[in-house]
Every structure is written in C-alpha cells, then in structure tokens.
C-alpha cells in the first residue's frame, strides 16, 4: 500500500491557485525528489502537507497511511508521523531544544497511547541522535535556533527528524544555504534514518544534494503540476539542460 | 455591596477620618500631607500620570481607612500554608500594614528590623535623614494620603559591609473581612555602605471585601552596597494596590528590582530610582500577566544625576481577557550625567481582542554624551513560531503556553533566590496552561 497518495491536489493562497491538480504516490522505503523552477509550487506542496493554515485546499485528496491527511490538524499530522524540515527554521527565544523536543515527543507518545519518555532515556536518546548530525550537546540546552548559523539550523531540522522518527518526511530545500560539509552531514543523517518503513520527499533546486541522498524517483514540478517523472538520472539531465525542455515536452 | 459615592464625597470621607487616627509622622507633617492630598484631589484621566489608569473602583467599594486598633491578626493563619510563606526567607508579616509583634529582631547579625512606632526620640533622630526624605508630597496625592494616614513604618537597617545570607521578606496581608479598607503601609530600608541583601515584598489579600494597599517604600542603597529587590503579587480580584517605591543610590552601588505580578484587580506600581552618584548600576525589570478586568500599571523613572552610570529597564506583559496594561517609563539624564548608559525595553503580548496596552517611553536628556535607547512592541502571538511548534506534534494551546512561558521566564530567571524563582516558574507555567 502507498504510504502517501496525493490525488488531483489543488491549493491556493489568498485566492491565488498554486497547485493545479498534483498527483504523486510514494511507497514506504522510497526516497522521492521534487525539482522545479522558482514559483512552481514546491514549497506550497510542503506547506499543504504540513497543514499550514494560509493554504486552502480546494480539490483533491491526500491519503497518508490509509487516512485522510487533509482532515487532520497540523499537530495530529505530526503525531501520526508526518514531518516537515523547514526551509527557514524558526527561532524560538527562551524555549530550549531539549524542552521543545521533550514536549513534542511526549505529545506524540500520548497520541499513540504510549507512556511519556523517562528523563534519562530522553537524554540518552538526544545525545545519540545529536551525534548523527554532528551537533554538540551544549546546543541542546540552547534556545531553539536562536543564534544558530544557517547550517546549524538545517542540522537542527534533521536532528529533530531523528528524534521524532517520522514515517514520512518532507525536506523543503534543506540544502539551500549549506556548504558542502554541512550538506554531507545532513545527507548522512537522512541516509542513516532511512528504513523500509519510512519515506522521504526531498524538495530541492539543485541536483547537488542528490549526489549524497540517492533518490528512487525524481519528479519535475512546473506550474503546480508534476510534468515529468524519472529515475535519479533525471536530476543530472535537469542540472545540465535546465527545465525548458521538460516544459516543451510536456506541452507536446 | 457596592454603594457608589462621588469622588469628592470619597475624598471628604477620608479627610473626615483624619482626626480620629494617631498618625506616625509629626502632626504638622500629617496636616501638610492632608492639605496636599486635599488640594490635588483624586486623579482623573485628565491627569497625565493617570491618563489610562481609571480610579473608579475608589467610588465603588465604600473604603474606610483601617485603624491600628481594628487590625485582626488572625488572618496570619490563612497565610500559613501559602507557598510564598514556605520559601526560605526571614519574614516580617504585616496585616494591613501593622506588625503584631514589637519584637521584630532579625536572626542575622548586622540586620535590624523594627517598627518606627516603637522608636524613642534618639532612634527617630537617627533616621530623620531618611524617613520621608526621598519623596515629595506635592503632586503625589497617594504619597500624601499615605503620609497623612500612615500609623506605622517598618524600618530595616543593614549595617556596613554586612552580607545578609537569608533574604528578608516583607509579607503584606490585606485583610478586609467586615468592610472595604484602605491601608497605608510604610517601609524604610537602609542598606549601608558595602552591604549586600535581598529583599522580597509579597502582597496577599484576604476577606470578602475590597482592599486598597496604598504603600510608600523608601530604599537607600549606600556606597558600594548591592540590593536585590523582588516584588511579588499573585492576588485576588478584590485586591487593589497603589505603590510608590523610591530608591536612592549612591556611588558604586547596585540595585535590581524584579516585579512579578500574576494577579490583582488593580495594581499601580510607581518605581523611581535616583542615581545619586557615579558608577551606579540600576536595573528594573518585571513581568505581568493580567486577565479578566485586571489592570496593571508600571510608572518608572530612572533619574540620572551623575556621570558614568547605567540603568536598564526590561518589562514584559501578557494580557488576556478584558485586561489593561500600562507602561510609562521615563529616563531622565541631568546635565551633569555624562557617559550615561540608559536602556529601556517593553514587550507585550495581547491574547485577546479586548485587552489593551498603553506603552509610553519618555526620554528627557540634558547631557550630550550619553547612550540611551528604548523600544516597545505590542502584538499578538507570532503565528510562525506557533506553527513551528505545532508542526512537531505540540498542541496549539501548549505551543502558545510554551512561547508565553519563555517570555515570562526570561524575567523570572533574573531572580537569584532559587526557592522563589522555582516557585514562580512553576506558578507561571500552571497559570499559562489553565
């Protein structure tokens, strides 16, 4: 069964339709990449999946793990196992990373009828997962993203993902603004977290990240629709030839 | 129970009670104070410093001035189990401004706690340079009211170079069980040269009637002394406060005031600091959470009279329901106060369309080589921050509470006395999660 199935999704912001009927199916154990020019609707798709309220869905369905995702509140989507790595992670002064994640994990556990995580286990888990994305443990007591460099913020997104163990994660331009070392760390984190039971949707402008996270499928998003899908080699072709030929092909 | 009376009737009623009281100050001082109160009258919204702070509650409750002989100390039992009675501190408990005991000895050496009413003439002479000397009756009707009607004053003296280990806590219990009352507590704190201490003031109201605590406190922080001063009010809908605190600082002294207000129907706080020397550090901070029809008002003044001093002000407000917040922060840099650093920040979060905040910075600068800044923000909670937390599985209500908690904790974390800090952190968390 598909882990996530998007059918004829139409969404607008302030009356301006961005997604014009998008179809995409992702199975557990797969990594999909979505590429596309600016303004094609990539980040809108990410926001709609995460449940950002400014976006209004007018048509279509999104089924996640057999349930209607669009009917769920953003917090319930996260609790059910959807994760969005933000393009622009938000700074929350006065809320420590540790407190933030402990609250999130325990809310998720409550939703799943599990007992709250014991403080020691939580600490142990945090230290372990921090290593995965090569962040120092001092960073865990600091306020969420406050005073973090661009690279640290993106690493923190992957760290949160590692802590929350989602079934389906959307990475919205996680590679933007990253130097090659930080990108390797991020990619390495994703690769280690990937299992046969989860899936990733990588939204990116550039093929570069896909050298380190090898996608099973690459899709081209243009004007709110997926106009071409292929294997990982499609990413190279796009990098070399741009998007115009795909658009031309789609019209023809 | 409310019987509305006019403002002039209310004023006259208080004046009529004057002769039946044994005042604390000399009769001539009391008469002068009464005359000042009479000539200024009860402020209205037309008075600049009361523009947003309506005093209509004064007409509603049929307040009487409490007499020393009427005080019922049994209310101390009701306070016994209060969490703020159980934090580590040396306590002075006042009921409507009066201490039951004349024997207020401190257990700490170098600290004297006494009632002014017990002083002989020699002792009175010793404090004559302090008592009432830092405040002005003119144009301050409530200081005048207090001076005319105060029947006692707690005097705390910290001797030269004394480091006071255990904080001193003044517990103000308002008790109005038979009718609405006004009490006029008076506090005088003298921290001598090189001394260090923490003073906590907490305010708690009991009884079925309204109370108004019209208090005046004078703090003298001598050369190289360091004073931490915490004011906590977590009070009922029958409590009303008009407080005036004047702090006079001398060379190389440090003063830090943290005001945490979590409840109280009407709470006007005037805090004035006079930086009367060089190399002084003076910090005022506070956080208030208001709901229902509560009003919280802070009027502050940092008066820089000498060069090379620094003052910081940092106040935050969280407003719910129909509540009102007022921040009026004045920085005065006198002509001689070169190289002054004075900073002010006021941030407010409004959680309801019916809550209001009035924030007004006032900078009056007569020196030309100073660094001063001020900033004020007021608005709803940041939706982007909330979405970030919610997108990680945290419920919206909890996400809001986390962000609000962080705002309040930023101020509460400034409290160095750990038992008090921990109590307040927990109390705020519970309050915001309600």
XYZ file of C-alpha atoms in Angstrom:
686
model
C 0.000 0.000 0.000
C 1.161 3.518 -0.716
C 2.406 5.431 2.329
C 1.236 8.671 0.844
C -1.051 9.203 -2.084
C -1.745 12.669 -3.443
C -4.562 12.860 -5.978
C -5.503 15.864 -8.107
C -4.434 18.291 -5.363
C -5.464 21.900 -5.931
C -4.455 24.547 -3.412
C -4.385 28.308 -3.261
C -3.100 31.046 -1.024
C -5.233 34.162 -0.625
C -7.256 33.073 -3.654
C -4.208 32.538 -5.824
C -4.121 28.941 -7.049
C -0.604 27.478 -6.857
C -1.193 23.722 -7.132
C -3.321 22.890 -10.158
C -4.018 19.201 -9.717
C -0.961 17.417 -8.437
C -0.646 13.621 -8.377
C 2.070 11.758 -6.501
C 2.311 8.343 -4.865
C 5.115 7.400 -2.502
C 5.590 3.940 -1.044
C 7.326 3.048 2.207
C 11.048 2.561 1.713
C 11.292 5.112 -1.099
C 13.058 8.437 -1.493
C 11.455 10.849 -3.940
C 12.892 14.144 -5.096
C 10.884 17.033 -6.437
C 12.713 19.586 -8.529
C 11.422 22.575 -10.346
C 11.939 26.227 -11.085
C 11.106 29.008 -8.645
C 7.386 29.530 -8.164
C 6.452 26.104 -9.427
C 4.712 25.220 -6.147
C 7.373 23.139 -4.367
C 7.182 24.898 -1.035
C 3.404 25.188 -1.310
C 3.221 21.423 -1.556
C 5.379 21.123 1.572
C 3.203 23.624 3.451
C -0.046 21.953 2.403
C 1.229 18.566 3.559
C 2.268 20.023 6.926
C -1.087 21.779 7.324
C -0.181 25.447 7.180
C -3.449 27.313 7.519
C -2.875 30.065 4.953
C -3.129 27.471 2.216
C -6.587 26.431 1.167
C -7.128 23.101 -0.489
C -9.989 23.338 -2.982
C -9.829 19.927 -4.601
C -8.167 16.564 -4.397
C -7.130 14.216 -1.634
C -4.057 13.286 0.330
C -4.120 9.878 1.947
C -1.425 9.093 4.482
C -1.152 5.584 5.836
C -4.751 4.983 4.794
C -6.176 8.104 6.476
C -7.305 11.470 5.138
C -4.392 13.761 5.924
C -6.159 16.978 4.917
C -8.788 16.381 7.578
C -6.173 16.440 10.342
C -4.813 19.367 12.372
C -1.125 20.133 11.862
C -0.260 18.724 15.279
C -2.140 15.492 14.578
C -0.328 15.102 11.266
C 2.980 15.343 13.112
C 1.729 12.897 15.745
C 0.672 10.463 13.006
C 4.171 10.597 11.567
C 4.468 13.446 9.059
C 7.480 15.720 9.389
C 8.443 18.887 7.571
C 12.038 20.094 7.635
C 11.537 23.825 7.211
C 13.228 25.839 4.518
C 13.501 28.666 7.050
C 13.651 27.167 10.563
C 12.088 29.459 13.147
C 13.887 30.912 16.170
C 12.057 30.454 19.469
C 13.765 32.515 22.182
C 13.555 31.098 25.673
C 12.482 27.580 24.653
C 15.391 25.166 24.822
C 15.901 22.497 22.192
C 15.660 19.883 24.921
C 12.374 21.188 26.341
C 10.947 21.634 22.847
C 11.757 18.086 21.788
C 10.767 16.508 25.067
C 7.367 18.195 24.842
C 6.965 17.182 21.197
C 7.967 13.565 21.780
C 5.685 13.200 24.777
C 2.744 14.749 22.933
C 3.354 12.302 20.113
C 3.640 9.401 22.551
C 0.428 10.448 24.260
C -1.326 10.440 20.887
C -0.069 6.905 20.357
C -1.141 5.808 23.857
C 2.441 5.398 24.987
C 3.847 6.445 28.359
C 5.959 9.607 28.486
C 9.639 9.059 27.931
C 11.680 8.822 31.099
C 14.056 11.790 31.550
C 17.173 9.622 31.448
C 16.088 7.740 28.346
C 15.267 11.017 26.672
C 18.685 12.448 27.478
C 20.391 9.303 26.234
C 18.384 9.395 23.010
C 19.185 13.070 22.490
C 22.893 12.522 22.866
C 22.848 9.609 20.452
C 20.845 11.376 17.768
C 22.887 14.561 18.157
C 25.931 12.568 17.109
C 24.098 11.503 13.986
C 24.035 15.067 12.719
C 27.328 16.022 14.369
C 25.969 18.635 16.718
C 27.445 19.338 20.125
C 25.417 18.514 23.176
C 25.791 22.087 24.510
C 23.491 23.067 21.675
C 20.659 21.055 23.199
C 20.261 23.419 26.131
C 20.258 26.486 23.902
C 17.080 28.176 22.712
C 15.611 26.685 19.546
C 17.586 28.050 16.570
C 18.481 31.293 18.363
C 21.919 32.434 17.297
C 22.381 29.372 15.096
C 24.170 29.677 11.753
C 22.252 28.703 8.617
C 23.995 25.330 8.612
C 23.247 24.695 12.284
C 19.588 25.477 11.745
C 19.350 22.907 8.952
C 21.230 20.333 11.010
C 18.763 21.025 13.800
C 15.890 20.192 11.442
C 17.456 16.807 10.697
C 18.168 16.317 14.395
C 14.502 16.944 15.206
C 13.573 14.490 12.488
C 15.917 11.928 14.036
C 14.255 12.455 17.423
C 10.658 12.323 16.207
C 11.165 9.321 13.886
C 8.504 10.231 11.313
C 7.114 7.792 8.780
C 7.084 10.414 6.095
C 9.429 13.407 5.996
C 9.402 16.325 3.615
C 12.696 18.205 3.327
C 11.949 21.634 1.942
C 15.116 22.975 0.328
C 17.173 21.726 3.225
C 20.259 22.102 1.035
C 19.783 25.805 0.362
C 22.477 27.880 2.006
C 24.505 24.844 3.054
C 28.201 24.420 2.401
C 29.365 21.043 1.160
C 30.406 19.773 4.602
C 27.105 20.639 6.226
C 25.276 19.138 3.270
C 27.151 15.861 3.706
C 26.179 15.824 7.386
C 22.530 16.425 6.517
C 22.577 13.743 3.792
C 24.332 11.299 6.037
C 21.652 11.854 8.677
C 18.873 11.147 6.188
C 20.586 8.017 4.895
C 21.008 6.639 8.385
C 17.382 7.313 9.242
C 16.002 5.702 6.140
C 14.332 2.322 6.660
C 11.990 0.089 4.690
C 9.083 1.530 6.644
C 9.544 5.241 6.075
C 9.751 7.545 3.102
C 11.281 10.905 2.206
C 10.291 13.648 -0.145
C 13.258 15.874 -0.937
C 12.407 19.256 -2.392
C 15.392 20.909 -3.998
C 16.555 23.292 -6.684
C 19.809 21.532 -7.281
C 20.979 18.088 -8.169
C 23.944 18.502 -5.749
C 22.171 17.105 -2.667
C 21.016 14.119 -4.682
C 24.644 13.015 -5.036
C 24.502 12.222 -1.348
C 20.888 11.214 -0.922
C 20.147 8.915 -3.817
C 16.503 9.216 -4.817
C 14.477 6.329 -6.216
C 12.361 8.778 -8.218
C 12.786 12.325 -9.438
C 9.794 14.479 -10.357
C 9.657 17.803 -12.131
C 7.139 20.239 -10.747
C 6.069 23.069 -13.021
C 3.159 25.418 -12.620
C 1.606 23.349 -9.896
C 1.716 20.003 -11.650
C 4.188 17.173 -11.940
C 5.094 17.205 -15.599
C 7.763 14.524 -15.708
C 8.990 11.700 -13.528
C 12.042 9.522 -13.839
C 14.929 7.882 -12.018
C 17.914 9.574 -10.395
C 19.449 10.256 -13.811
C 16.681 12.777 -14.489
C 18.253 15.037 -11.856
C 21.518 15.111 -13.818
C 19.720 15.858 -17.014
C 17.861 18.767 -15.378
C 21.091 20.101 -13.919
C 22.629 20.057 -17.397
C 19.754 21.160 -19.581
C 17.520 23.233 -17.277
C 13.748 22.940 -17.171
C 12.651 24.372 -20.502
C 12.966 21.142 -22.457
C 10.780 19.312 -19.955
C 8.141 22.004 -20.227
C 8.309 21.842 -24.025
C 7.988 18.061 -23.896
C 5.025 18.341 -21.551
C 3.190 20.713 -23.881
C 3.915 18.478 -26.862
C -22.440 45.591 48.381
C -21.346 48.451 46.223
C -22.639 51.885 47.031
C -21.325 54.355 44.562
C -20.117 57.601 46.031
C -18.716 60.560 44.186
C -15.025 61.276 44.104
C -15.396 64.396 46.197
C -17.512 62.521 48.756
C -14.849 59.835 48.871
C -12.109 62.388 49.393
C -14.103 64.148 52.117
C -14.786 60.854 53.831
C -11.063 60.158 54.111
C -10.324 63.661 55.334
C -13.025 63.273 57.995
C -11.231 60.207 59.325
C -8.035 62.148 59.824
C -8.634 63.381 63.364
C -9.591 60.012 64.744
C -6.233 58.467 63.832
C -2.948 58.529 65.663
C -0.608 59.208 62.811
C 3.022 58.226 62.627
C 4.513 61.445 61.348
C 4.616 64.649 63.323
C 1.236 66.334 63.441
C 2.449 69.219 61.290
C 3.701 66.828 58.594
C 0.431 64.998 58.660
C -1.533 68.230 58.324
C 0.650 69.307 55.425
C 0.208 65.926 53.739
C -3.523 66.109 54.220
C -3.580 69.591 52.710
C -1.611 68.316 49.690
C -3.994 65.410 49.271
C -6.943 67.751 49.588
C -5.648 70.263 47.063
C -4.654 67.705 44.409
C -7.665 65.503 44.935
C -8.236 62.097 43.406
C -6.561 61.992 39.975
C -8.765 61.619 36.937
C -7.973 60.595 33.378
C -7.155 64.230 32.723
C -4.041 63.956 34.875
C -1.079 62.985 32.699
C 0.156 60.214 35.006
C -3.307 58.734 35.340
C -4.404 59.051 31.736
C -5.059 55.335 31.250
C -5.437 54.334 34.881
C -9.015 54.952 35.905
C -9.638 55.042 39.635
C -13.391 54.442 39.513
C -13.005 51.492 41.889
C -12.467 54.060 44.667
C -16.083 55.157 44.300
C -17.430 51.647 44.246
C -16.301 49.988 47.446
C -17.009 52.429 50.271
C -13.446 52.217 51.553
C -12.511 53.176 55.095
C -9.033 53.815 56.406
C -8.082 50.975 58.704
C -7.120 51.900 62.251
C -4.346 50.166 64.117
C -6.788 49.159 66.873
C -9.086 47.417 64.375
C -6.490 45.064 62.936
C -7.382 41.386 63.149
C -4.179 39.368 63.059
C -5.982 36.028 62.813
C -5.605 36.251 59.042
C -1.981 35.184 59.504
C -3.355 31.659 59.943
C -4.851 31.803 56.466
C -1.478 32.664 55.039
C 0.348 29.895 56.912
C 0.055 27.345 54.122
C 0.628 29.729 51.256
C 3.588 28.671 49.077
C 5.105 32.128 49.497
C 5.089 31.570 53.251
C 7.174 28.492 52.717
C 10.079 29.799 50.690
C 13.289 30.251 52.569
C 13.370 33.825 53.900
C 13.319 35.771 57.138
C 9.757 37.050 57.295
C 8.109 40.178 58.566
C 4.362 39.685 58.345
C 2.208 42.787 58.271
C -1.564 42.759 58.483
C -2.987 45.850 56.841
C 0.393 47.437 57.359
C 0.833 46.500 61.010
C 3.054 44.000 62.715
C 1.582 42.026 65.577
C 4.902 41.952 67.335
C 7.010 44.781 68.640
C 9.913 42.386 68.881
C 10.991 42.105 65.262
C 14.556 41.058 65.889
C 16.399 39.600 62.914
C 18.279 36.350 63.412
C 21.044 37.630 61.205
C 23.797 39.762 62.602
C 24.094 43.247 61.190
C 20.388 43.391 60.372
C 17.879 45.408 62.395
C 14.172 45.180 61.778
C 11.953 47.451 63.829
C 8.699 49.359 63.987
C 9.029 53.094 63.836
C 6.185 53.384 66.347
C 8.461 51.772 68.953
C 11.294 54.277 68.401
C 12.323 56.725 71.092
C 13.379 60.229 70.177
C 17.050 59.295 69.804
C 16.182 56.490 67.397
C 13.861 58.764 65.479
C 16.664 61.286 65.163
C 18.886 58.601 63.649
C 16.514 58.036 60.760
C 15.472 61.628 60.302
C 17.727 61.933 57.257
C 15.910 59.048 55.642
C 12.269 58.782 56.632
C 10.173 60.743 54.149
C 13.243 62.481 52.758
C 13.362 60.867 49.312
C 9.758 61.543 48.379
C 7.667 64.554 47.542
C 4.110 65.122 48.695
C 3.437 67.736 46.088
C 1.548 66.414 43.069
C 1.647 62.929 44.567
C -1.797 62.572 46.144
C -1.302 58.971 47.175
C 2.057 59.617 48.832
C 0.349 62.491 50.607
C -2.535 60.225 51.593
C -0.092 57.646 52.914
C 1.895 60.246 54.842
C -1.231 61.702 56.398
C -2.638 58.345 57.457
C 0.341 56.008 57.971
C 0.267 54.712 61.518
C 3.450 52.676 61.432
C 6.540 52.002 59.364
C 8.834 49.023 59.190
C 12.468 50.069 59.347
C 15.119 47.677 58.070
C 18.727 48.603 58.532
C 21.595 46.609 57.132
C 24.874 47.550 58.741
C 28.002 48.498 56.899
C 29.672 45.635 54.998
C 27.073 43.114 56.154
C 26.312 40.346 53.736
C 22.801 39.168 54.514
C 22.618 35.478 53.622
C 18.914 34.818 54.054
C 16.574 37.114 52.122
C 14.268 39.344 54.126
C 10.629 39.004 53.126
C 8.018 41.591 53.917
C 4.638 39.916 53.679
C 1.792 42.354 53.175
C -1.514 40.798 54.110
C -4.552 42.857 53.202
C -7.482 41.743 55.281
C -10.947 43.153 54.645
C -13.461 40.840 56.312
C -16.086 43.319 57.566
C -15.872 46.244 55.144
C -13.667 47.617 52.369
C -10.419 49.013 53.720
C -7.501 51.194 52.751
C -4.227 50.542 54.479
C -1.163 52.758 54.279
C 1.929 50.666 54.906
C 5.267 52.334 55.077
C 8.689 50.771 54.622
C 12.144 52.194 55.080
C 15.176 50.182 54.028
C 18.661 51.460 54.701
C 21.444 49.388 53.148
C 24.644 50.853 54.479
C 27.947 51.081 52.688
C 29.246 47.803 51.260
C 26.274 45.755 52.415
C 24.517 43.098 50.350
C 20.973 41.875 50.764
C 17.874 40.540 49.091
C 14.500 41.997 49.992
C 11.297 40.294 48.918
C 7.940 42.011 49.129
C 4.847 39.900 48.616
C 1.251 41.048 48.673
C -1.751 38.848 49.517
C -5.365 39.827 50.017
C -7.942 38.064 52.167
C -11.502 38.708 53.228
C -14.731 39.221 51.344
C -14.372 42.952 50.848
C -12.123 45.049 48.681
C -8.806 46.299 49.948
C -6.521 49.045 48.774
C -2.893 48.917 49.780
C -1.571 52.433 49.412
C 2.058 51.876 50.239
C 5.165 54.014 50.263
C 8.618 52.466 50.446
C 11.941 54.222 50.591
C 15.132 52.354 49.797
C 18.534 53.849 50.452
C 21.393 51.970 48.829
C 24.664 53.415 50.081
C 28.100 53.422 48.533
C 29.157 50.075 47.110
C 26.065 48.353 48.505
C 24.158 45.791 46.488
C 20.457 45.186 46.810
C 18.227 42.671 45.075
C 14.588 43.627 45.447
C 11.757 41.358 44.365
C 8.119 42.331 44.411
C 5.622 39.528 44.003
C 1.867 39.835 43.704
C -0.295 36.854 42.867
C -3.508 38.149 44.239
C -7.310 38.172 44.186
C -9.920 40.176 42.325
C -10.603 42.195 45.485
C -7.061 43.475 45.767
C -6.087 46.981 44.775
C -2.621 48.412 45.052
C -1.134 51.834 44.639
C 2.512 51.502 45.482
C 5.225 54.092 45.430
C 8.805 52.936 45.761
C 11.667 55.381 45.768
C 15.224 54.095 45.550
C 18.162 56.385 46.211
C 21.526 55.004 45.164
C 24.998 56.253 45.906
C 28.409 55.705 44.269
C 29.269 52.211 43.017
C 26.024 50.729 44.239
C 23.936 48.090 42.559
C 20.184 47.803 42.699
C 17.997 45.312 40.886
C 14.231 45.262 41.068
C 12.197 42.369 39.680
C 8.440 42.817 39.757
C 6.329 39.733 39.103
C 2.610 40.344 39.031
C 0.358 37.389 38.338
C -2.945 38.651 39.649
C -4.705 41.543 41.344
C -7.666 43.656 40.296
C -5.851 46.969 40.225
C -2.121 47.284 40.546
C -0.391 50.613 40.112
C 3.345 50.475 40.711
C 5.471 53.581 40.792
C 9.156 52.802 40.932
C 11.555 55.703 40.922
C 15.307 55.368 41.105
C 17.650 58.249 41.781
C 21.188 57.514 40.645
C 22.784 59.910 43.035
C 26.460 59.132 42.457
C 28.876 57.646 39.934
C 29.391 54.080 38.648
C 25.933 53.013 39.693
C 24.108 50.094 38.181
C 20.347 50.241 38.407
C 18.112 47.622 36.862
C 14.347 47.480 36.794
C 12.574 44.504 35.344
C 9.199 42.923 35.545
C 6.580 40.730 34.036
C 2.853 40.861 34.474
C 0.073 38.538 33.436
C -3.402 40.065 33.570
C -6.799 38.597 32.820
C -10.464 39.381 33.407
C -10.847 43.081 34.124
C -7.494 43.427 35.833
C -5.300 46.452 35.400
C -1.553 46.518 35.832
C 0.331 49.774 35.606
C 4.027 50.460 35.949
C 5.268 54.018 36.077
C 9.024 54.091 36.308
C 11.626 56.803 36.476
C 15.376 56.367 36.183
C 16.831 59.687 37.284
C 20.497 60.003 36.284
C 22.060 62.815 38.282
C 25.775 61.939 37.982
C 28.112 60.662 35.243
C 29.137 57.092 34.384
C 26.064 55.191 35.437
C 23.997 52.541 33.759
C 20.296 51.848 34.035
C 18.338 49.094 32.364
C 14.632 48.609 32.218
C 13.006 45.481 30.902
C 9.276 44.964 31.322
C 7.066 42.365 29.689
C 3.332 41.954 29.703
C 0.964 39.133 28.825
C -2.631 40.296 28.618
C -5.762 38.190 28.429
C -9.488 38.868 28.630
C -10.528 42.480 29.060
C -7.416 43.399 30.985
C -5.379 46.560 30.674
C -1.657 47.148 30.913
C 0.115 50.462 31.215
C 3.828 51.071 30.941
C 5.200 54.543 31.362
C 8.971 54.531 31.556
C 10.855 57.735 31.957
C 14.600 58.166 31.681
C 15.874 61.492 32.950
C 19.519 62.332 32.240
C 20.508 65.514 34.018
C 23.048 67.948 32.656
C 25.985 66.556 34.642
C 25.227 62.918 33.927
C 27.665 62.448 31.033
C 28.583 58.948 29.857
C 25.212 57.673 30.948
C 24.010 54.382 29.524
C 20.271 54.027 29.831
C 18.256 51.333 28.125
C 14.592 50.540 28.168
C 12.534 47.766 26.641
C 8.839 46.985 26.932
C 7.312 43.999 25.160
C 3.705 42.979 25.358
C 1.648 40.116 24.034
C -2.086 40.596 23.714
C -4.006 37.342 23.705
C -7.443 38.833 23.319
C -9.069 41.457 21.119
C -10.467 43.076 24.247
C -7.176 43.500 26.081
C -5.394 46.836 25.867
C -1.859 48.019 26.407
C -0.687 51.599 26.656
C 3.063 51.944 26.476
C 4.900 55.200 26.616
C 8.631 55.766 26.832
C 9.757 59.212 27.943
C 13.329 60.326 27.455
C 14.421 63.620 28.884
C 18.100 64.170 28.229
C 20.119 67.242 29.138
C 23.655 65.784 28.798
C 25.293 65.455 25.379
C 27.474 62.356 25.743
C 25.035 59.577 26.573
C 23.769 56.309 25.179
C 20.056 55.854 25.565
C 17.693 53.524 23.824
C 14.151 52.452 24.165
C 11.928 50.016 22.371
C 8.376 48.862 22.742
C 6.446 46.139 20.975
C 2.862 45.047 21.366
C 1.079 42.422 19.373
C -0.498 39.027 19.139
C 1.495 35.824 19.424
C 3.690 35.108 16.447
C 1.830 32.580 14.264
C 5.014 31.456 12.521
C 6.547 30.420 15.838
C 3.380 28.639 16.874
C 3.179 26.734 13.600
C 6.767 25.614 14.027
C 5.976 24.069 17.417
C 2.649 22.657 16.248
C 4.281 21.052 13.223
C 6.320 18.967 15.669
C 3.219 17.486 17.284
C 2.743 20.004 20.081
C -0.904 21.031 20.531
C -1.738 24.635 19.767
C -2.640 25.546 23.346
C 0.538 24.035 24.650
C 2.589 25.726 21.927
C 1.130 29.086 22.944
C 1.840 28.366 26.586
C 5.448 27.437 25.780
C 6.056 30.711 23.981
C 4.356 32.750 26.708
C 6.248 30.872 29.372
C 9.501 31.702 27.663
C 8.566 35.392 27.744
C 7.754 35.325 31.460
C 10.663 33.048 32.383
C 13.081 35.453 30.772
C 12.240 37.889 33.590
C 11.712 35.340 36.365
C 15.136 33.856 35.661
C 16.591 37.158 36.872
C 15.528 36.261 40.404
C 18.611 34.936 42.113
C 16.881 33.418 45.142
C 16.304 29.894 43.887
C 13.299 28.821 46.008
C 11.400 31.929 44.938
C 12.458 31.568 41.314
C 11.395 27.920 41.162
C 8.066 28.684 42.805
C 7.324 31.436 40.301
C 8.407 29.404 37.270
C 6.030 26.645 38.304
C 3.241 29.050 39.163
C 3.501 30.804 35.798
C 3.560 27.507 33.950
C 0.377 26.408 35.717
C -1.281 29.735 35.137
C -0.499 29.782 31.417
C -1.607 26.178 30.947
C -5.014 26.877 32.505
